[in-house]
């Protein structure tokens, strides 16, 4: 049997993203929610054809609770690893060029991304994705949705489940979304493109 899935160690201290994401939110969101998805997935794949598969394969093939937990493990890892206490600014290089080509400016891209993230009904994720031809698009996915299931390459994501922001921003999702730009690690994100 494949080694069990584990919660990856964050590349920063639990309080390093304050005040954008507080240590208390990291404790619950990463330490409890993300860990629960890992634990659930490990229990769900035991004795199934998925127990020897990697996360991306499970996401592309599974349904129901197995898909939900696999996607949430992947989504959250992708989300937490795009941040840095020294983040912010703007992308450079090929990603910056592609954003400017698609939206005209980084500011226009941010405006549209914020609108999509804020307007998503209920729980889910806002994503910047690349099509196979490299063209960028902003998409939203409900619940555990992941754009890989549609053949798209994830580049950037904002988690807009309430547990991602409620301790810090209560019901003010737009404030949470606006603040996340301050901690994005554009070096990591640009390498995804």
Short mmCIF file of C-alpha atoms in Angstrom, two decimals:
data_model
loop_
_atom_site.label_atom_id
_atom_site.label_comp_id
_atom_site.label_asym_id
_atom_site.label_seq_id
_atom_site.Cartn_x
_atom_site.Cartn_y
_atom_site.Cartn_z
CA UNK A 1 0.00 0.00 0.00
CA UNK A 2 1.08 3.56 -0.76
CA UNK A 3 2.27 5.63 2.20
CA UNK A 4 -0.52 7.54 3.84
CA UNK A 5 -1.22 11.13 2.85
CA UNK A 6 0.16 13.58 5.38
CA UNK A 7 -0.35 17.23 6.22
CA UNK A 8 2.59 19.09 4.64
CA UNK A 9 4.61 21.37 6.93
CA UNK A 10 3.98 25.03 6.19
CA UNK A 11 6.96 26.99 4.82
CA UNK A 12 6.35 29.79 7.37
CA UNK A 13 5.53 30.13 11.07
CA UNK A 14 1.84 29.96 12.09
CA UNK A 15 1.84 33.69 12.95
CA UNK A 16 3.93 34.80 9.93
CA UNK A 17 0.99 35.92 7.77
CA UNK A 18 -0.52 38.24 10.39
CA UNK A 19 -2.50 40.43 10.23
CA UNK A 20 -3.85 39.13 6.89
CA UNK A 21 -4.30 35.58 8.21
CA UNK A 22 -3.94 35.25 11.97
CA UNK A 23 -2.28 32.45 13.87
CA UNK A 24 -5.72 31.48 15.21
CA UNK A 25 -7.05 31.02 11.67
CA UNK A 26 -3.96 29.02 10.66
CA UNK A 27 -4.53 26.85 13.73
CA UNK A 28 -8.11 26.05 12.72
CA UNK A 29 -7.96 26.23 8.94
CA UNK A 30 -4.65 24.43 8.42
CA UNK A 31 -4.32 22.57 11.71
CA UNK A 32 -7.87 21.26 11.98
CA UNK A 33 -9.75 21.55 8.65
CA UNK A 34 -6.84 20.63 6.38
CA UNK A 35 -5.77 17.86 8.77
CA UNK A 36 -9.33 16.48 8.83
CA UNK A 37 -9.38 16.23 5.02
CA UNK A 38 -6.06 14.32 5.15
CA UNK A 39 -7.39 11.95 7.82
CA UNK A 40 -10.69 11.41 6.01
CA UNK A 41 -8.95 10.71 2.71
CA UNK A 42 -6.63 8.15 4.29
CA UNK A 43 -9.65 6.33 5.75
CA UNK A 44 -11.66 6.53 2.52
CA UNK A 45 -9.00 5.09 0.19
CA UNK A 46 -8.08 2.08 2.32
CA UNK A 47 -9.03 -1.11 0.50
CA UNK A 48 -10.08 0.73 -2.68
CA UNK A 49 -8.37 1.08 -6.09
CA UNK A 50 -7.36 4.60 -4.98
CA UNK A 51 -5.09 3.49 -2.13
CA UNK A 52 -2.09 3.31 -4.50
CA UNK A 53 -2.88 6.51 -6.41
CA UNK A 54 -1.57 10.06 -6.05
CA UNK A 55 -3.83 13.00 -5.22
CA UNK A 56 -4.17 14.29 -8.78
CA UNK A 57 -5.25 10.89 -10.07
CA UNK A 58 -7.81 10.54 -7.28
CA UNK A 59 -9.17 14.02 -8.01
CA UNK A 60 -9.56 13.23 -11.72
CA UNK A 61 -11.19 9.81 -11.19
CA UNK A 62 -13.03 9.75 -7.85
CA UNK A 63 -16.50 10.92 -6.94
CA UNK A 64 -18.39 11.69 -3.76
CA UNK A 65 -16.58 11.81 -0.40
CA UNK A 66 -13.30 10.45 -1.82
CA UNK A 67 -13.20 13.22 -4.44
CA UNK A 68 -14.24 15.87 -1.91
CA UNK A 69 -11.53 15.01 0.59
CA UNK A 70 -8.78 14.45 -2.02
CA UNK A 71 -9.60 17.74 -3.71
CA UNK A 72 -9.69 19.59 -0.41
CA UNK A 73 -6.29 18.18 0.59
CA UNK A 74 -4.84 19.29 -2.77
CA UNK A 75 -6.67 22.65 -2.84
CA UNK A 76 -5.60 23.59 0.67
CA UNK A 77 -1.97 22.59 0.12
CA UNK A 78 -1.93 24.64 -3.11
CA UNK A 79 -3.55 27.57 -1.24
CA UNK A 80 -1.29 27.63 1.83
CA UNK A 81 1.90 27.23 -0.21
CA UNK A 82 1.23 30.33 -2.36
CA UNK A 83 1.72 32.68 0.61
CA UNK A 84 4.76 34.34 2.13
CA UNK A 85 5.21 36.83 4.96
CA UNK A 86 7.27 38.77 2.40
CA UNK A 87 4.60 38.49 -0.30
CA UNK A 88 2.66 41.08 -2.22
CA UNK A 89 3.54 43.13 -5.23
CA UNK A 90 2.86 41.91 -8.74
CA UNK A 91 3.87 38.96 -10.91
CA UNK A 92 6.83 39.29 -13.25
CA UNK A 93 7.87 37.61 -16.47
CA UNK A 94 5.64 35.31 -18.54
CA UNK A 95 2.75 35.32 -16.05
CA UNK A 96 2.71 39.12 -15.88
CA UNK A 97 2.78 39.29 -19.68
CA UNK A 98 -0.11 36.81 -19.96
CA UNK A 99 -2.18 38.70 -17.36
CA UNK A 100 -1.58 42.02 -19.12
CA UNK A 101 -2.48 40.47 -22.47
CA UNK A 102 -5.70 38.96 -21.13
CA UNK A 103 -6.94 41.78 -18.84
CA UNK A 104 -5.02 44.85 -19.98
CA UNK A 105 -3.42 45.40 -16.57
CA UNK A 106 -2.73 43.69 -13.28
CA UNK A 107 -5.24 46.01 -11.57
CA UNK A 108 -8.03 44.98 -13.97
CA UNK A 109 -7.16 41.32 -13.36
CA UNK A 110 -7.31 41.84 -9.57
CA UNK A 111 -10.67 43.59 -9.87
CA UNK A 112 -12.19 40.72 -11.85
CA UNK A 113 -10.63 38.08 -9.59
CA UNK A 114 -11.97 39.84 -6.48
CA UNK A 115 -15.43 40.07 -8.03
CA UNK A 116 -15.49 36.35 -8.86
CA UNK A 117 -14.21 35.36 -5.40
CA UNK A 118 -16.63 37.65 -3.60
CA UNK A 119 -19.68 36.71 -5.69
CA UNK A 120 -19.27 32.93 -5.43
CA UNK A 121 -22.41 31.71 -3.68
CA UNK A 122 -21.81 29.56 -0.63
CA UNK A 123 -18.48 27.80 -0.20
CA UNK A 124 -15.80 27.28 -2.79
CA UNK A 125 -12.71 28.54 -4.55
CA UNK A 126 -11.77 31.26 -7.05
CA UNK A 127 -8.99 30.15 -9.41
CA UNK A 128 -6.65 31.63 -11.96
CA UNK A 129 -6.12 28.82 -14.44
CA UNK A 130 -4.26 28.23 -17.67
CA UNK A 131 -5.75 26.42 -20.64
CA UNK A 132 -3.51 23.96 -22.51
CA UNK A 133 -2.66 26.76 -24.98
CA UNK A 134 -1.50 28.99 -22.09
CA UNK A 135 -4.49 31.34 -22.18
CA UNK A 136 -5.50 32.47 -18.69
CA UNK A 137 -9.00 32.47 -17.23
CA UNK A 138 -10.60 33.18 -13.86
CA UNK A 139 -13.01 30.44 -12.82
CA UNK A 140 -14.95 29.58 -9.70
CA UNK A 141 -15.58 26.16 -8.26
CA UNK A 142 -18.13 25.31 -5.59
CA UNK A 143 -17.31 23.24 -2.54
CA UNK A 144 -14.23 21.06 -3.25
CA UNK A 145 -14.19 21.77 -6.99
CA UNK A 146 -10.82 21.71 -8.72
CA UNK A 147 -10.22 22.94 -12.29
CA UNK A 148 -7.94 19.98 -13.05
CA UNK A 149 -11.12 17.95 -13.57
CA UNK A 150 -11.77 20.15 -16.64
CA UNK A 151 -8.26 19.88 -18.05
CA UNK A 152 -7.20 23.29 -16.72
CA UNK A 153 -3.93 24.06 -14.91
CA UNK A 154 -4.34 25.84 -11.53
CA UNK A 155 -2.07 28.86 -11.07
CA UNK A 156 -3.56 30.76 -8.10
CA UNK A 157 -6.52 30.24 -5.77
CA UNK A 158 -8.46 32.03 -3.05
CA UNK A 159 -10.37 29.90 -0.57
CA UNK A 160 -13.76 31.48 0.10
CA UNK A 161 -15.13 28.86 2.45
CA UNK A 162 -16.13 30.72 5.63
CA UNK A 163 -13.64 28.73 7.70
CA UNK A 164 -10.84 30.41 5.71
CA UNK A 165 -11.71 33.88 6.99
CA UNK A 166 -14.49 33.94 9.58
CA UNK A 167 -12.29 34.22 12.67
CA UNK A 168 -10.44 37.21 11.18
CA UNK A 169 -13.10 38.92 9.04
CA UNK A 170 -16.42 37.49 10.25
CA UNK A 171 -18.85 37.77 7.30
CA UNK A 172 -16.72 40.33 5.41
CA UNK A 173 -15.55 38.11 2.54
CA UNK A 174 -14.64 41.11 0.32
CA UNK A 175 -12.21 42.36 2.99
CA UNK A 176 -10.59 38.92 3.25
CA UNK A 177 -10.22 38.67 -0.53
CA UNK A 178 -8.73 42.16 -0.80
CA UNK A 179 -6.14 41.46 1.92
CA UNK A 180 -4.88 38.15 0.46
CA UNK A 181 -3.03 40.00 -2.32
CA UNK A 182 -0.63 41.34 0.34
CA UNK A 183 0.79 37.88 1.12
CA UNK A 184 0.91 36.22 -2.30
CA UNK A 185 4.31 34.81 -3.20
CA UNK A 186 4.48 35.69 -6.91
CA UNK A 187 7.69 33.70 -7.39
CA UNK A 188 5.88 30.49 -6.40
CA UNK A 189 2.75 31.41 -8.36
CA UNK A 190 4.69 32.38 -11.51
CA UNK A 191 6.50 29.03 -11.47
CA UNK A 192 3.11 27.31 -11.68
CA UNK A 193 2.48 28.96 -15.06
#
